[in-house]
Short mmCIF file of C-alpha atoms in Angstrom, two decimals:
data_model
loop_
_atom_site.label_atom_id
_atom_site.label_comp_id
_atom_site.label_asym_id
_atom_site.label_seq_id
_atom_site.Cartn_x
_atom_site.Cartn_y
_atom_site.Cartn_z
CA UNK X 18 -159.40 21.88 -251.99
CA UNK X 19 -160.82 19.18 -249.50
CA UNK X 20 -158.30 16.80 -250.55
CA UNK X 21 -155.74 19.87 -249.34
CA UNK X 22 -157.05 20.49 -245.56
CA UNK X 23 -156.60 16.85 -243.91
CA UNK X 24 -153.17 16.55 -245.84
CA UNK X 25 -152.77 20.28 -243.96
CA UNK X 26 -154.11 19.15 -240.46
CA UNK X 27 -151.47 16.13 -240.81
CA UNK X 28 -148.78 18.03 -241.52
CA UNK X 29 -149.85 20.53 -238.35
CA UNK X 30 -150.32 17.47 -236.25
CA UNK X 31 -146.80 16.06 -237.14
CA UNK X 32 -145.38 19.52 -236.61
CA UNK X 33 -146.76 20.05 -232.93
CA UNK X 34 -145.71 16.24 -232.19
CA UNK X 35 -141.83 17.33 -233.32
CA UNK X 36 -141.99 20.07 -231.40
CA UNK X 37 -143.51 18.72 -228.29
CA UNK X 38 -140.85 15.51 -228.38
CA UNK X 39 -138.29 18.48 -228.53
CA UNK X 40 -139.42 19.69 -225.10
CA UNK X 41 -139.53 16.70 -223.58
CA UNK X 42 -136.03 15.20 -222.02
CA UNK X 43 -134.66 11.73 -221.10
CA UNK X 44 -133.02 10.45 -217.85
CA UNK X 45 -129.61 10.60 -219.12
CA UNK X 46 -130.01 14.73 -220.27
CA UNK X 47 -131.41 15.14 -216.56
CA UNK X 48 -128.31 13.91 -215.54
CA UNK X 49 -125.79 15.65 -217.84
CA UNK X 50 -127.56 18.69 -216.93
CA UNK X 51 -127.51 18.00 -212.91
CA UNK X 52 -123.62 17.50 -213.27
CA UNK X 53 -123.55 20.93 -215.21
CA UNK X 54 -125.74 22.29 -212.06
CA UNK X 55 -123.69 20.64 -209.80
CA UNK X 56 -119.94 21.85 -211.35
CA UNK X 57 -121.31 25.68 -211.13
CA UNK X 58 -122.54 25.21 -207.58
CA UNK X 59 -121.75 28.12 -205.70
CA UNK X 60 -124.27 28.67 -202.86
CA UNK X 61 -127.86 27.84 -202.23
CA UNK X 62 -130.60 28.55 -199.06
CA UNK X 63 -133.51 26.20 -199.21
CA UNK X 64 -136.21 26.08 -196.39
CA UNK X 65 -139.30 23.64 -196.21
CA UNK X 66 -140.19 20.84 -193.70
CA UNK X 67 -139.27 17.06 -193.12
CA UNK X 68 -141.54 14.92 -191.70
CA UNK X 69 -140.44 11.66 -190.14
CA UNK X 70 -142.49 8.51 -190.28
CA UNK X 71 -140.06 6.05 -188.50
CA UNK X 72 -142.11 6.40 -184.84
CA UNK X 73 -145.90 5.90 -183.70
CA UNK X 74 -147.08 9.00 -185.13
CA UNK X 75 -145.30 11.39 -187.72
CA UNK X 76 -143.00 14.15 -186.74
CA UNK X 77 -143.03 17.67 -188.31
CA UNK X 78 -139.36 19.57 -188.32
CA UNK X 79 -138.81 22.84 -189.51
CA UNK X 80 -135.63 22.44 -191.84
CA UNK X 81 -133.58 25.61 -193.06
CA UNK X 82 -130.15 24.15 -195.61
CA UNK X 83 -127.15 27.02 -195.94
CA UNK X 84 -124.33 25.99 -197.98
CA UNK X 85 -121.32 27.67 -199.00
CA UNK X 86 -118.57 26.93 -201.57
CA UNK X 87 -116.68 24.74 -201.16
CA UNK X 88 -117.49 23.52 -197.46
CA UNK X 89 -119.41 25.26 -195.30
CA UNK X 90 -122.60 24.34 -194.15
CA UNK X 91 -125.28 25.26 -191.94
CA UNK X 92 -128.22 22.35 -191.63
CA UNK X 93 -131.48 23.97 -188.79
CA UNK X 94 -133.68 21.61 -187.44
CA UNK X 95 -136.36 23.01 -185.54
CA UNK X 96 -139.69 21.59 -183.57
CA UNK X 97 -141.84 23.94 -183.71
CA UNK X 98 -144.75 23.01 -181.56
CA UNK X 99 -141.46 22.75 -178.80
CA UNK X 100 -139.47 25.76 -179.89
CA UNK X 101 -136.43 23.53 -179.98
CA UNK X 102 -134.24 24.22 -182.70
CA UNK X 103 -130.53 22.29 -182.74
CA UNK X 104 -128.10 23.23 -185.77
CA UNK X 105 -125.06 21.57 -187.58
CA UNK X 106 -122.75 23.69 -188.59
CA UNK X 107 -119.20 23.14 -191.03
CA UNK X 108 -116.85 26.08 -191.32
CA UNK X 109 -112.81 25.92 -191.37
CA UNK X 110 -112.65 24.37 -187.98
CA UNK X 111 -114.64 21.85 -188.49
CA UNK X 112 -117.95 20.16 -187.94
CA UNK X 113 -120.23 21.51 -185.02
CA UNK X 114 -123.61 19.96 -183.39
CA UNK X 115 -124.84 23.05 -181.66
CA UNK X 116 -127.99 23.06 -179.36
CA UNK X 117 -127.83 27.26 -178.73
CA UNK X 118 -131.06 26.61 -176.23
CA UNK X 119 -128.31 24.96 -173.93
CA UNK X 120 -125.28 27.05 -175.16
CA UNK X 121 -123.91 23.57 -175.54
CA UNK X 122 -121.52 22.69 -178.67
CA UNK X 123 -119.58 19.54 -179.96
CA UNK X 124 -116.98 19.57 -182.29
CA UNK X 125 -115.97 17.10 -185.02
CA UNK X 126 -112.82 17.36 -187.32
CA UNK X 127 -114.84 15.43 -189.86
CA UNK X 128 -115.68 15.31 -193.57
CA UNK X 129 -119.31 15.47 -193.33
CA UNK X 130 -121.17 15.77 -195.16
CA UNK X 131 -118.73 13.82 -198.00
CA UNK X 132 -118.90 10.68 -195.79
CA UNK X 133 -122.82 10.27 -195.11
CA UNK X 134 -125.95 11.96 -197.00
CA UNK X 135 -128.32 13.93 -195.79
CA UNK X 136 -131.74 13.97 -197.07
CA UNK X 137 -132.41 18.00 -197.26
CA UNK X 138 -129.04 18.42 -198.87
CA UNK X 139 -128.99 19.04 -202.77
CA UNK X 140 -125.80 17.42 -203.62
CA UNK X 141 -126.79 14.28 -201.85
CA UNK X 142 -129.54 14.28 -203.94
CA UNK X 143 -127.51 14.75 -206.73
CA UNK X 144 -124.98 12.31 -205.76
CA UNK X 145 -127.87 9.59 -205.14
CA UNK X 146 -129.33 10.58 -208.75
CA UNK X 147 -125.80 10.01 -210.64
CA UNK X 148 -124.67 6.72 -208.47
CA UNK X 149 -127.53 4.78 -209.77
CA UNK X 150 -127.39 3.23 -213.28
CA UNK X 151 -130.62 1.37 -212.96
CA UNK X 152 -132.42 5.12 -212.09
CA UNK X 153 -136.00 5.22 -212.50
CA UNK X 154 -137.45 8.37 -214.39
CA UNK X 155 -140.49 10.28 -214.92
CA UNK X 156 -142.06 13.04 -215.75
CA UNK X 157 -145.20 15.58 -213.99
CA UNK X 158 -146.50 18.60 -215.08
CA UNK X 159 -143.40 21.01 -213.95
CA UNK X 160 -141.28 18.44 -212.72
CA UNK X 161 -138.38 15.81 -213.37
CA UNK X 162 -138.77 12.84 -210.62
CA UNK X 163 -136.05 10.22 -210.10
CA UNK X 164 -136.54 6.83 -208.45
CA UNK X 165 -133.26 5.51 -206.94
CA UNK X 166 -131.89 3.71 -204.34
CA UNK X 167 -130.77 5.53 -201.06
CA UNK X 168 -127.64 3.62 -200.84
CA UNK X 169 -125.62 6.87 -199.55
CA UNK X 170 -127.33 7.02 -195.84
CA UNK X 171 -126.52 6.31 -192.50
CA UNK X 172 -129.69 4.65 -191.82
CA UNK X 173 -129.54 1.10 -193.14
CA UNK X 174 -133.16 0.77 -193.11
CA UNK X 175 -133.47 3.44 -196.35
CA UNK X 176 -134.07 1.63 -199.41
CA UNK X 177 -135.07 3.85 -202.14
CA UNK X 178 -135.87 7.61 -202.66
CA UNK X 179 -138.14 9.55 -205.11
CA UNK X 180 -136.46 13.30 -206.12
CA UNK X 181 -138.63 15.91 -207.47
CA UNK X 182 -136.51 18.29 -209.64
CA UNK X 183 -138.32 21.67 -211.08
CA UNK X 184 -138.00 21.44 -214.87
CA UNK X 185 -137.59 25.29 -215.12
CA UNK X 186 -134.36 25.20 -212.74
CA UNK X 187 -133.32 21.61 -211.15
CA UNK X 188 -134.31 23.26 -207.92
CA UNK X 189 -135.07 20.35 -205.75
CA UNK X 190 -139.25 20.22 -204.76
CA UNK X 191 -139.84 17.01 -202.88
CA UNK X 192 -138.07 13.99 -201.27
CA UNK X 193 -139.88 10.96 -200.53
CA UNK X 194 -137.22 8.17 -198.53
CA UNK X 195 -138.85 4.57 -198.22
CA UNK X 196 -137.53 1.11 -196.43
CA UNK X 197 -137.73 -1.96 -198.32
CA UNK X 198 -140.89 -2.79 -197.73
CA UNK X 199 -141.94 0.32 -199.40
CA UNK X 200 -142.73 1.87 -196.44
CA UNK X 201 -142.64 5.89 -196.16
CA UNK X 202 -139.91 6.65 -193.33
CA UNK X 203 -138.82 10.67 -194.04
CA UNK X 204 -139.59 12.99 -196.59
CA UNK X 205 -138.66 16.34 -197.06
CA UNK X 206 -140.92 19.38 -198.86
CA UNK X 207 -139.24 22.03 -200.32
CA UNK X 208 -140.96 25.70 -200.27
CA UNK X 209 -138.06 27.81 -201.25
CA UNK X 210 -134.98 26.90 -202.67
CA UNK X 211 -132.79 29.55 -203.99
CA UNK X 212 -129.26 29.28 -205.56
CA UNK X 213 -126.43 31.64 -205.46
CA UNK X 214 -127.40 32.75 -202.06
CA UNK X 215 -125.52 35.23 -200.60
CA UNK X 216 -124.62 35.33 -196.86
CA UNK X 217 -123.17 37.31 -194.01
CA UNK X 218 -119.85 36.94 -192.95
CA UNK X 219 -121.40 35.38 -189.59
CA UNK X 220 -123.51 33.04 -191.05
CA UNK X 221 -121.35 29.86 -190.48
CA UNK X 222 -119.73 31.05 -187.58
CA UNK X 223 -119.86 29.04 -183.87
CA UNK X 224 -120.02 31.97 -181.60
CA UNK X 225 -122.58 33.72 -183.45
CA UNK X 226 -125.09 30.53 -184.07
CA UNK X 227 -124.99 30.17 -180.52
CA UNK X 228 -126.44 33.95 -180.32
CA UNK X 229 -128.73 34.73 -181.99
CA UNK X 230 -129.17 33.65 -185.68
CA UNK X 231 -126.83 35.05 -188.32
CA UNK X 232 -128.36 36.60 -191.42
CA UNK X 233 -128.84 35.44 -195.26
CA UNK X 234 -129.64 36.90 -198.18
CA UNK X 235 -127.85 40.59 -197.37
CA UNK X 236 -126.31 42.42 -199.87
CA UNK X 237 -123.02 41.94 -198.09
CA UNK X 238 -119.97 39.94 -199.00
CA UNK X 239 -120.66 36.25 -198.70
CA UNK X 240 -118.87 34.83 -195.58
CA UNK X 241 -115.86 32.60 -195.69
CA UNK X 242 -116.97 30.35 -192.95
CA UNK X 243 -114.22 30.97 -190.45
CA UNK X 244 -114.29 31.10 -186.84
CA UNK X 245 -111.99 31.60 -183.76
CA UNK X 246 -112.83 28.90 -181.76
CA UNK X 247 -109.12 27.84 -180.72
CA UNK X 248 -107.33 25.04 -181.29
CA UNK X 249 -108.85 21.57 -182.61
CA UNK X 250 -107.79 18.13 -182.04
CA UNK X 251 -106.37 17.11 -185.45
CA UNK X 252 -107.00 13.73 -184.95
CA UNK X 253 -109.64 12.81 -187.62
CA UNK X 254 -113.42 12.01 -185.98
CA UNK X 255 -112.23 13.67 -182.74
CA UNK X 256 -115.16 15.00 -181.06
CA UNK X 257 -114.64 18.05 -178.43
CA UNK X 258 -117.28 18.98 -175.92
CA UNK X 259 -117.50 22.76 -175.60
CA UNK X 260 -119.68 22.10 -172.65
CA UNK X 261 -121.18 25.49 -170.99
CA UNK X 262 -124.37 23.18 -169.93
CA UNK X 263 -123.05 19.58 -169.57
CA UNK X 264 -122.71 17.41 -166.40
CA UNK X 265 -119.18 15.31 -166.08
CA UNK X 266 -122.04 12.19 -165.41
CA UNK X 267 -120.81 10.01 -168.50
CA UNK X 268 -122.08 6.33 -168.67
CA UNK X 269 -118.92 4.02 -169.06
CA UNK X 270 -119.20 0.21 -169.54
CA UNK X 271 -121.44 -2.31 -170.13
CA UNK X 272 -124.91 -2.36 -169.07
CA UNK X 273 -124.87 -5.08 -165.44
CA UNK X 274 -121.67 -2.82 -164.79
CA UNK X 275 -122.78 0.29 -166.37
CA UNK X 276 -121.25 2.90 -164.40
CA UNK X 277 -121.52 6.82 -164.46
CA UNK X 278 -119.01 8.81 -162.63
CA UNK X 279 -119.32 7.90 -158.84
CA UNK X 280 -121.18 4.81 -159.97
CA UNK X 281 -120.65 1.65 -158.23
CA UNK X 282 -120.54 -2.04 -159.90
CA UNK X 283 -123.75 -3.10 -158.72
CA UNK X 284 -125.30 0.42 -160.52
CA UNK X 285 -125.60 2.62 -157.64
CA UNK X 286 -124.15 5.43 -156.84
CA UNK X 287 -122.25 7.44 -154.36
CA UNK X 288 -124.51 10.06 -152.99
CA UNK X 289 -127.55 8.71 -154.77
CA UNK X 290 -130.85 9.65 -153.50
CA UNK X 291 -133.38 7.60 -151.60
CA UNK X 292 -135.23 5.96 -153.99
CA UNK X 293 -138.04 6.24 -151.48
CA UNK X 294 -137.91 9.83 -150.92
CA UNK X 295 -139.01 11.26 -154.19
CA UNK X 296 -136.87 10.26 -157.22
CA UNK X 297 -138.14 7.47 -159.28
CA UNK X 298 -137.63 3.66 -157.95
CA UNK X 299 -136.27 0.73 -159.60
CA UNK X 300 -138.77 -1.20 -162.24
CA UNK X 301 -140.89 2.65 -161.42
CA UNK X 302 -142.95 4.48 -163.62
CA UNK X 303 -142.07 7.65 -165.65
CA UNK X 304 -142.06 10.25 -162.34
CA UNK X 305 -140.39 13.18 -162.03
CA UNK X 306 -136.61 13.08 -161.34
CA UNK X 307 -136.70 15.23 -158.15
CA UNK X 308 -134.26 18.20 -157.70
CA UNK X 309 -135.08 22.38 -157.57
CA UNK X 310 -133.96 23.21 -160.94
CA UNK X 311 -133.11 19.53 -162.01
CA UNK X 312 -136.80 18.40 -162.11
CA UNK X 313 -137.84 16.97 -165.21
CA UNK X 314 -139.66 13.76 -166.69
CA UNK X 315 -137.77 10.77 -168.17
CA UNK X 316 -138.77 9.13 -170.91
CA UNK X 317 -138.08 5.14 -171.96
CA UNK X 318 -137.61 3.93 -175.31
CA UNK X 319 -140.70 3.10 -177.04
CA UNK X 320 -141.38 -0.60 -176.92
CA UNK X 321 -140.89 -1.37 -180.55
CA UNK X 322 -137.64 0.19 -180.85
CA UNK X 323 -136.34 -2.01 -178.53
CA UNK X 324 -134.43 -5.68 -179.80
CA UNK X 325 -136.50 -8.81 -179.31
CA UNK X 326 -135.21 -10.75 -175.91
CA UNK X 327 -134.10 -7.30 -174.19
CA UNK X 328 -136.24 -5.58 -171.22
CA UNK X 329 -136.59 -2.64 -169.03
CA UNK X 330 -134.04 -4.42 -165.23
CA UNK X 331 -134.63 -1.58 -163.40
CA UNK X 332 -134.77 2.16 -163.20
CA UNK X 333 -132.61 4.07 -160.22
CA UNK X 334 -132.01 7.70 -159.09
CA UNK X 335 -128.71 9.63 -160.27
CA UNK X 336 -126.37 11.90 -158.21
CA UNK X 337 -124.24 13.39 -161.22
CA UNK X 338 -121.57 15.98 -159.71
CA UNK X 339 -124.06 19.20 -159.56
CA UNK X 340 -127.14 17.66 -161.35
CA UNK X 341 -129.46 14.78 -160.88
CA UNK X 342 -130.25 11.99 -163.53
CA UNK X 343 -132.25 8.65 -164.30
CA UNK X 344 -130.29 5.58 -165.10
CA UNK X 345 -133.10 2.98 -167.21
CA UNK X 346 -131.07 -0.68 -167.15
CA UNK X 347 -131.86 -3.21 -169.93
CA UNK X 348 -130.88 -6.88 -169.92
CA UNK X 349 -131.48 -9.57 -172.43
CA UNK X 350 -130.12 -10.37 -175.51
CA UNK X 351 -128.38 -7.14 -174.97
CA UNK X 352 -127.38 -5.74 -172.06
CA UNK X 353 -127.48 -1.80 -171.98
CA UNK X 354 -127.89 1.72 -170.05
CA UNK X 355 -129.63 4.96 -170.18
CA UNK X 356 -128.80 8.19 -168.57
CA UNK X 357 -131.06 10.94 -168.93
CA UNK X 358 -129.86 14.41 -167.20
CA UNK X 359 -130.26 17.95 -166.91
CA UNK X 360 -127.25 19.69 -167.81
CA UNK X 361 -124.89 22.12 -165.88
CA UNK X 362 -122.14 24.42 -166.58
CA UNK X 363 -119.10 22.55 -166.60
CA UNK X 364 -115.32 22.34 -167.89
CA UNK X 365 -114.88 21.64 -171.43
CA UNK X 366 -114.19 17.77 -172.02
CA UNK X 367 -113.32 16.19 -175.12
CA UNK X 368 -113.39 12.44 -176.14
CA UNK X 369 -112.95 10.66 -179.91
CA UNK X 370 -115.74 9.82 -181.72
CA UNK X 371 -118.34 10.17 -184.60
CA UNK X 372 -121.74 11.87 -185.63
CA UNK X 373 -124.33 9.98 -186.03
CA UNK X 374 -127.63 10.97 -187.86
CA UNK X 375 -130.46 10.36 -185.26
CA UNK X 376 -133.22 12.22 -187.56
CA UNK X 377 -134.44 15.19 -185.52
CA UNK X 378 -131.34 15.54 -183.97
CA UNK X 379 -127.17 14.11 -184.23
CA UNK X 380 -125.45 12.29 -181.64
CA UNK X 381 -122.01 11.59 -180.62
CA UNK X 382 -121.29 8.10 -181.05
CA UNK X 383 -117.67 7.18 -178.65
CA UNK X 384 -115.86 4.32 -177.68
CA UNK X 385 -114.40 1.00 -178.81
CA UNK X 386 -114.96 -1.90 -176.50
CA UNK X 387 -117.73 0.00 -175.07
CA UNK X 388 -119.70 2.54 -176.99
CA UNK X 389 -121.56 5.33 -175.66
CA UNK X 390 -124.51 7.44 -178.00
CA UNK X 391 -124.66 11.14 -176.03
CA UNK X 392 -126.93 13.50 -177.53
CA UNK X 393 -129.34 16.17 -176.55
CA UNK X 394 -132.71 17.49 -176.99
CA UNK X 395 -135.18 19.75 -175.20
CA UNK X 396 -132.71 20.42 -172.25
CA UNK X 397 -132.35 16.70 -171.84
CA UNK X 398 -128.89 15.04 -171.75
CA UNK X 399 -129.20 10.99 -172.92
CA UNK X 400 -126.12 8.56 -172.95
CA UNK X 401 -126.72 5.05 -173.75
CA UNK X 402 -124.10 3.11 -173.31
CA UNK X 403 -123.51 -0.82 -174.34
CA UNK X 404 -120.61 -3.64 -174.99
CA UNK X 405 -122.68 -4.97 -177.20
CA UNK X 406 -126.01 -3.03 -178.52
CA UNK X 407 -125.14 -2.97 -182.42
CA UNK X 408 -124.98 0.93 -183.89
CA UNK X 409 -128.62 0.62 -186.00
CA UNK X 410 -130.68 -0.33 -182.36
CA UNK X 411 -128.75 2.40 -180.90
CA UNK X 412 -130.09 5.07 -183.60
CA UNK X 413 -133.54 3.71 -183.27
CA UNK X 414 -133.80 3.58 -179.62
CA UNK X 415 -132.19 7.62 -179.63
CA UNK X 416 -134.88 8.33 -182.51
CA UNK X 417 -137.36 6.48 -180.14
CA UNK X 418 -136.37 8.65 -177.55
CA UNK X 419 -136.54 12.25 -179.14
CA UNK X 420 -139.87 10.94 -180.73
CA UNK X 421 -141.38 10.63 -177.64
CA UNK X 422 -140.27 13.92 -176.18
CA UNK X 423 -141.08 15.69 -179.30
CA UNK X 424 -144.58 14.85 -178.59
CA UNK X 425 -145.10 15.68 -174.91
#
């Protein structure tokens, strides 16, 4: 009989090992299962917060993720400590960048998100996941997490990513985005993520994200993402300003010629104020750009965004049809401008060009020869404009830029 009970605790011990190996799965059945997940795909809401690490100090975002088969989105980004919330939005007439606090819209006829990731969205994360053969894979206590490379960003400076999957559902719980020197630049927590969402008919339309914000999660008929917003440009990466709160001011040229509408070559402007009689002065501090309703404080890049061998030339007042604005000149290596405004009702204007993802915000990136980066963010109009600043120092200087508001 005592011969019997270790031979029994053996075979009880081998049992529970078969069973627990059972339970346990490898990358590659993650990732049959995730392409299962992602061919069923119907809807999903997911809410949490992203937190970016690519300034002096971290910034918290309040991030809400709509998505609709098979191509509407709606992407919230909000600051809360500001209470400034901008929104990108996809329905059938294409891609929006919407900033409602401004009643301010651009519009993109665009494949996004198909041509660049997006760190909060779940098929980029699935998409990163499949893409990389040489996937790193473990396992937590309720979750599946993938090391990969982030090859499928905008930002060049993302290396690799870490995914946390639930095991119960695939849901997606964490995403942790690093440079190459392992540094931690974004990541994203996830406290609700629900599939097979169901949404009102408004919820990806322009008009009403402009109002206030549409409902999810009714018991009415999901939406199919259309909107009368008139007729596009067809022209693919066209970008339209639907500008109720834009000034015609738009930087054009390069930087020791950078011009704004009514600009002259050597950088001033017709009408533009008396640099000694309250606006800021050139090589001046960050004052007040003078004006009744136009007052408001400028900010300049941080120092550290800036390429090696350029610096700050000089700083002048703005006279931008019915606004004022700050033009920041910088000379070196490169030579570009800055124009920072407060916007006005104007006409609509259109011009072609792309989206670019600036983090806490998305910009308009126009121009050949030229290029000019507009984008806005806590009331604040900023176009940089260069012959010569490459695309990645134009991100970081805009990131730079909303970093530094996003603390004031």
């Amino acid at each position: 009989m005592r011969r019997r009970i270790p031979w029994i605790l053996s075979m009880v011990v081998l049992f529970a090992a078969v069973l627990s190996a059972c339970g346990n799965k490898n990358a590659d059945s993650v990732v049959k299962d995730l392409n299962k997940v992602a061919g069923k795909l119907d809807s999903y809401q997911g809410s949490g917060k992203m937190i970016l690490h690519t300034g002096q100090q971290p910034l918290e975002y309040k991030v809400e993720v709509w998505y609709q088969k098979p191509q509407y989105y709606r992407i919230a980004l909000t600051n809360e400590q500001r209470d400034i919330t901008q929104i990108v939005l996809r329905n059938d007439d294409g891609v929006f960048v919407l900033t409602p606090r401004l009643n301010k819209s651009y519009r993109f006829q665009s494949d996004w998100p198909e041509n660049q990731g997006q760190v909060y969205l779940y098929q980029t994360l699935l998409q990163s996941i499949a893409m990389d053969n040489s996937r790193q894979f473990t396992t937590e206590k309720d979750a599946y997490v993938f090391n990969v490379m982030a090859g499928n960003y905008q930002n060049g400076s993302f290396a690799r990513q870490k995914i946390w999957l639930a095991k119960s559902d695939y849901t997606p719980r964490q995403v942790q985005v690093t440079d190459s020197n392992s540094n931690l630049m974004v990541e994203v927590k996830f406290d609700s993520f629900k599939f097979g969402a169901k949404f009102d008919k408004s919820a990806f339309d322009m008009q009403s994200n402009m109002g206030n914000a549409p409902g999810a999660g009714s018991s009415s008929a999901s939406g199919n993402g259309a909107s009368n917003q008139g007729n596009s440009d067809s022209s693919s990466g066209n970008v339209e300003g639907i500008t109720e709160g834009s000034n015609s001011g738009s930087a054009n040229g390069s930087t020791d010629g950078a011009q704004t509408n009514g600009t002259q070559p050597d950088g001033t402007t017709s009408g533009q104020t008396d640099p000694t009689s309250g606006g800021t002065t050139d090589n001046g501090g960050a004052t007040p750009v003078q004006g009744s309703d136009d007052e408001f404080n400028y900010v300049e890049p941080d120092p550290d965004s800036l390429p090696e061998g350029v610096e700050l030339k000089d700083t002048r007042d703005l006279q931008l049809a019915e606004t004022q604005g700050v033009m920041l000149r910088y000379s070196g290596k490169y030579d570009f401008t800055i124009v920072e405004s407060k916007p006005k009702d104007q006409a609509v204007s259109s011009n072609a060009g792309i989206m670019l993802d600036l983090g806490a915000t998305w910009g308009l990136l126009s121009g050949d020869e030229t290029s000019t980066l507009t984008w806005t963010y806590d009331g604040i109009e900023y176009r940089l404009t260069t012959n010569n600043l490459p695309r990645e120092d134009m991100a970081r200087i805009a990131q730079s830029l909303a970093a530094q508001v996003a603390v004031k």
